[in-house]
């Protein structure tokens, strides 16, 4: 079974703080993704990566950056957290065009 | 027009009922198709892939109509445990890098 883990289930930060969300997968998948999910808006892609050190912007990259130094690890960085970044953050992996596997999510609250 | 649209829901049905969800997608070049389910405050999990010839998995049947750009999911003999949000997902290329999620349809199966 694919295992995708995320560093925290719940996180509370203050406006202006730098926030790191980490995602680790154990199945050697090429593709990794970061989404945010908000009520009424569904899942929106922030960034994805198709290889180590490679990244592509998704639909809503503003205010975020990512890092993929190792194949199994994909980090999402909020350079200066703002209240409108309060959301559920979901990491996912896939191999080719096969289905995505999701981590348990991090519910981030920015005060 | 949104890339992937679904029945707005919610659907409230009694146990044992048959329920059908519809999904339409706008990009005729879409390559692969999936139904995911998402329980409240949990991550999405793959329910089934959707193949051109249609496919069935127990009480669940998925159909794809490429000409009409339409996907359906039929649930027979609904169980209380089927209560969840059902997400229609379309992948736009063969590299697995362009998954588009529908907004989801919420199902409540009532005793």
Tab-separated table of C-alpha atoms in Angstrom:
chain	number	residue	atom	x	y	z
A	1	UNK	CA	0.000	0.000	0.000
A	2	UNK	CA	1.120	3.497	-0.784
A	3	UNK	CA	1.763	5.521	2.300
A	4	UNK	CA	1.693	9.300	2.170
A	5	UNK	CA	2.377	11.080	5.432
A	6	UNK	CA	2.155	14.752	6.311
A	7	UNK	CA	4.113	16.364	9.101
A	8	UNK	CA	1.164	17.678	11.120
A	9	UNK	CA	-2.584	17.029	11.273
A	10	UNK	CA	-3.348	20.382	12.896
A	11	UNK	CA	-1.279	23.547	12.933
A	12	UNK	CA	-1.932	27.012	14.344
A	13	UNK	CA	0.315	29.883	13.259
A	14	UNK	CA	0.321	33.655	13.499
A	15	UNK	CA	0.107	36.114	10.631
A	16	UNK	CA	3.542	36.762	9.147
A	17	UNK	CA	5.117	33.507	10.336
A	18	UNK	CA	6.959	31.244	7.920
A	19	UNK	CA	5.241	27.864	7.737
A	20	UNK	CA	6.631	24.562	6.486
A	21	UNK	CA	4.368	21.669	5.578
A	22	UNK	CA	6.106	18.441	4.748
A	23	UNK	CA	4.928	15.427	2.787
A	24	UNK	CA	6.695	12.081	2.535
A	25	UNK	CA	5.781	9.116	0.334
A	26	UNK	CA	7.210	5.614	0.385
A	27	UNK	CA	6.303	4.323	-3.080
A	28	UNK	CA	8.878	5.965	-5.314
A	29	UNK	CA	6.215	7.907	-7.235
A	30	UNK	CA	7.434	10.516	-9.708
A	31	UNK	CA	4.665	13.046	-9.212
A	32	UNK	CA	3.822	14.881	-6.029
A	33	UNK	CA	1.182	17.555	-5.530
A	34	UNK	CA	0.037	20.116	-3.004
A	35	UNK	CA	-3.634	21.122	-2.874
A	36	UNK	CA	-5.724	23.239	-0.599
A	37	UNK	CA	-9.365	22.457	0.042
A	38	UNK	CA	-11.895	25.021	1.155
A	39	UNK	CA	-15.663	24.687	1.615
A	40	UNK	CA	-17.492	25.458	-1.607
A	41	UNK	CA	-14.274	25.713	-3.621
A	42	UNK	CA	-13.193	22.082	-3.766
A	43	UNK	CA	-9.600	21.006	-4.267
A	44	UNK	CA	-7.305	23.567	-5.843
A	45	UNK	CA	-3.787	22.775	-7.022
A	46	UNK	CA	-1.045	24.945	-5.548
A	47	UNK	CA	2.106	23.322	-6.988
A	48	UNK	CA	3.204	19.991	-8.328
A	49	UNK	CA	6.520	18.320	-8.979
A	50	UNK	CA	7.298	15.615	-11.529
A	51	UNK	CA	10.890	15.003	-10.493
A	52	UNK	CA	13.503	15.979	-7.937
A	53	UNK	CA	14.177	19.713	-8.047
A	54	UNK	CA	11.438	20.188	-10.662
A	55	UNK	CA	8.294	22.123	-9.879
A	56	UNK	CA	5.365	23.619	-11.730
A	57	UNK	CA	2.839	26.179	-10.599
A	58	UNK	CA	-0.705	25.074	-10.216
A	59	UNK	CA	-3.824	27.211	-10.192
A	60	UNK	CA	-3.132	29.191	-7.003
A	61	UNK	CA	0.641	29.448	-6.354
A	62	UNK	CA	0.650	33.011	-4.995
A	63	UNK	CA	1.964	33.185	-1.452
A	64	UNK	CA	3.440	29.670	-1.595
A	65	UNK	CA	6.685	28.040	-2.621
A	66	UNK	CA	7.789	24.402	-2.724
A	67	UNK	CA	10.916	22.328	-2.430
A	68	UNK	CA	11.707	18.838	-3.647
A	69	UNK	CA	15.270	17.930	-2.776
A	70	UNK	CA	14.597	14.194	-2.542
A	71	UNK	CA	12.162	12.080	-4.511
A	72	UNK	CA	10.173	11.007	-1.486
A	73	UNK	CA	9.759	14.432	0.076
A	74	UNK	CA	7.814	17.477	-1.098
A	75	UNK	CA	7.582	20.554	1.091
A	76	UNK	CA	5.136	23.431	0.909
A	77	UNK	CA	6.296	26.758	2.305
A	78	UNK	CA	4.181	29.730	3.257
A	79	UNK	CA	6.722	32.546	3.259
A	80	UNK	CA	4.574	34.904	5.352
A	81	UNK	CA	1.344	33.305	6.498
A	82	UNK	CA	-1.867	35.265	6.136
A	83	UNK	CA	-5.361	34.615	7.474
A	84	UNK	CA	-6.651	33.785	3.971
A	85	UNK	CA	-4.283	30.807	3.937
A	86	UNK	CA	-6.290	29.130	6.676
A	87	UNK	CA	-7.308	25.911	4.979
A	88	UNK	CA	-6.952	22.141	4.727
A	89	UNK	CA	-3.732	21.281	2.872
A	90	UNK	CA	-3.527	17.942	1.120
A	91	UNK	CA	-0.472	16.300	-0.379
A	92	UNK	CA	-0.859	13.667	-3.101
A	93	UNK	CA	1.364	11.412	-5.205
A	94	UNK	CA	0.892	9.548	-8.449
A	95	UNK	CA	2.805	7.487	-10.952
A	96	UNK	CA	2.141	8.396	-14.562
A	97	UNK	CA	-1.525	8.923	-15.284
A	98	UNK	CA	-2.623	6.495	-12.605
A	99	UNK	CA	-4.709	7.539	-9.639
A	100	UNK	CA	-3.486	9.906	-6.951
A	101	UNK	CA	-2.912	8.866	-3.372
A	102	UNK	CA	-3.499	11.451	-0.682
A	103	UNK	CA	-1.978	12.115	2.690
A	104	UNK	CA	-4.245	12.667	5.719
A	105	UNK	CA	-4.137	16.450	5.348
A	106	UNK	CA	-2.979	19.324	7.527
A	107	UNK	CA	-5.591	21.676	8.856
A	108	UNK	CA	-3.814	25.030	9.127
A	109	UNK	CA	-5.242	27.953	11.038
A	110	UNK	CA	-3.562	31.354	10.700
A	111	UNK	CA	-4.518	33.829	13.414
B	1	UNK	CA	-17.291	27.048	-17.876
B	2	UNK	CA	-15.712	24.912	-15.170
B	3	UNK	CA	-13.521	22.081	-16.375
B	4	UNK	CA	-15.302	19.417	-14.343
B	5	UNK	CA	-18.871	19.840	-13.165
B	6	UNK	CA	-20.959	17.599	-10.957
B	7	UNK	CA	-24.526	17.395	-9.682
B	8	UNK	CA	-24.709	20.019	-6.941
B	9	UNK	CA	-26.383	17.786	-4.359
B	10	UNK	CA	-26.773	17.045	-1.549
B	11	UNK	CA	-28.490	13.741	-2.144
B	12	UNK	CA	-30.459	12.363	0.802
B	13	UNK	CA	-31.612	8.799	0.137
B	14	UNK	CA	-32.982	5.947	2.276
B	15	UNK	CA	-30.973	2.807	2.864
B	16	UNK	CA	-31.363	0.382	0.004
B	17	UNK	CA	-31.983	3.062	-2.615
B	18	UNK	CA	-30.192	3.333	-5.913
B	19	UNK	CA	-28.525	6.661	-6.543
B	20	UNK	CA	-26.754	8.041	-9.611
B	21	UNK	CA	-24.210	10.849	-9.832
B	22	UNK	CA	-23.343	12.687	-12.998
B	23	UNK	CA	-20.205	14.481	-14.041
B	24	UNK	CA	-19.305	16.396	-17.194
B	25	UNK	CA	-15.872	17.550	-18.322
B	26	UNK	CA	-14.960	20.231	-20.813
B	27	UNK	CA	-11.633	19.063	-22.241
B	28	UNK	CA	-12.156	16.473	-24.961
B	29	UNK	CA	-8.456	15.500	-24.755
B	30	UNK	CA	-8.903	14.145	-21.219
B	31	UNK	CA	-7.168	10.831	-20.813
B	32	UNK	CA	-8.206	9.137	-17.598
B	33	UNK	CA	-11.114	9.337	-15.231
B	34	UNK	CA	-11.751	8.457	-11.615
B	35	UNK	CA	-14.317	8.564	-8.849
B	36	UNK	CA	-13.022	9.331	-5.367
B	37	UNK	CA	-14.926	9.403	-2.111
B	38	UNK	CA	-14.134	11.762	0.711
B	39	UNK	CA	-15.434	11.302	4.222
B	40	UNK	CA	-15.949	14.325	6.443
B	41	UNK	CA	-12.613	15.850	7.483
B	42	UNK	CA	-10.648	13.064	5.793
B	43	UNK	CA	-8.573	12.824	2.634
B	44	UNK	CA	-10.040	11.732	-0.721
B	45	UNK	CA	-9.631	8.043	-1.473
B	46	UNK	CA	-9.959	6.302	-4.801
B	47	UNK	CA	-13.307	4.570	-5.221
B	48	UNK	CA	-12.788	3.389	-8.779
B	49	UNK	CA	-11.174	4.238	-12.074
B	50	UNK	CA	-13.547	4.689	-15.007
B	51	UNK	CA	-12.861	2.791	-18.211
B	52	UNK	CA	-14.258	3.392	-21.668
B	53	UNK	CA	-16.199	0.133	-21.634
B	54	UNK	CA	-17.708	0.896	-18.235
B	55	UNK	CA	-16.831	-1.029	-15.116
B	56	UNK	CA	-18.428	-2.431	-12.028
B	57	UNK	CA	-17.160	-3.083	-8.524
B	58	UNK	CA	-19.756	-4.719	-6.328
B	59	UNK	CA	-22.596	-2.250	-5.830
B	60	UNK	CA	-20.807	0.485	-7.776
B	61	UNK	CA	-20.957	0.962	-11.538
B	62	UNK	CA	-19.089	3.644	-13.470
B	63	UNK	CA	-19.756	4.660	-17.048
B	64	UNK	CA	-17.863	6.912	-19.450
B	65	UNK	CA	-19.278	8.529	-22.550
B	66	UNK	CA	-16.422	10.234	-24.382
B	67	UNK	CA	-18.641	11.621	-27.142
B	68	UNK	CA	-20.792	13.474	-24.610
B	69	UNK	CA	-17.879	14.070	-22.205
B	70	UNK	CA	-19.908	12.563	-19.409
B	71	UNK	CA	-19.116	10.231	-16.520
B	72	UNK	CA	-21.575	8.584	-14.168
B	73	UNK	CA	-21.491	6.638	-10.940
B	74	UNK	CA	-24.336	4.362	-9.896
B	75	UNK	CA	-24.619	3.047	-6.342
B	76	UNK	CA	-27.067	0.223	-5.806
B	77	UNK	CA	-28.502	-0.894	-2.459
B	78	UNK	CA	-27.130	2.135	-0.600
B	79	UNK	CA	-25.621	1.555	2.848
B	80	UNK	CA	-25.269	4.028	5.694
B	81	UNK	CA	-21.511	3.737	5.202
B	82	UNK	CA	-21.829	5.119	1.660
B	83	UNK	CA	-22.520	8.570	3.132
B	84	UNK	CA	-19.674	10.752	1.876
B	85	UNK	CA	-18.789	13.296	-0.774
B	86	UNK	CA	-18.101	11.809	-4.201
B	87	UNK	CA	-15.522	13.558	-6.358
B	88	UNK	CA	-15.252	13.198	-10.105
B	89	UNK	CA	-11.632	13.500	-11.257
B	90	UNK	CA	-10.272	13.891	-14.775
B	91	UNK	CA	-6.649	13.662	-15.858
B	92	UNK	CA	-5.851	15.803	-18.870
B	93	UNK	CA	-2.664	14.093	-20.029
B	94	UNK	CA	-0.765	10.843	-19.981
B	95	UNK	CA	1.870	12.092	-17.585
B	96	UNK	CA	-0.398	12.266	-14.567
B	97	UNK	CA	0.380	15.891	-13.955
B	98	UNK	CA	-2.908	17.511	-14.663
B	99	UNK	CA	-5.645	16.124	-12.456
B	100	UNK	CA	-8.785	18.233	-12.325
B	101	UNK	CA	-11.262	17.683	-9.506
B	102	UNK	CA	-14.955	18.336	-9.634
B	103	UNK	CA	-16.557	20.159	-6.702
B	104	UNK	CA	-18.053	16.937	-5.330
B	105	UNK	CA	-21.546	15.678	-4.629
B	106	UNK	CA	-22.515	14.952	-1.060
B	107	UNK	CA	-24.510	11.818	-0.329
B	108	UNK	CA	-26.344	11.105	2.915
B	109	UNK	CA	-27.874	7.648	3.260
B	110	UNK	CA	-30.596	7.741	5.891
B	111	UNK	CA	-31.791	4.824	8.072
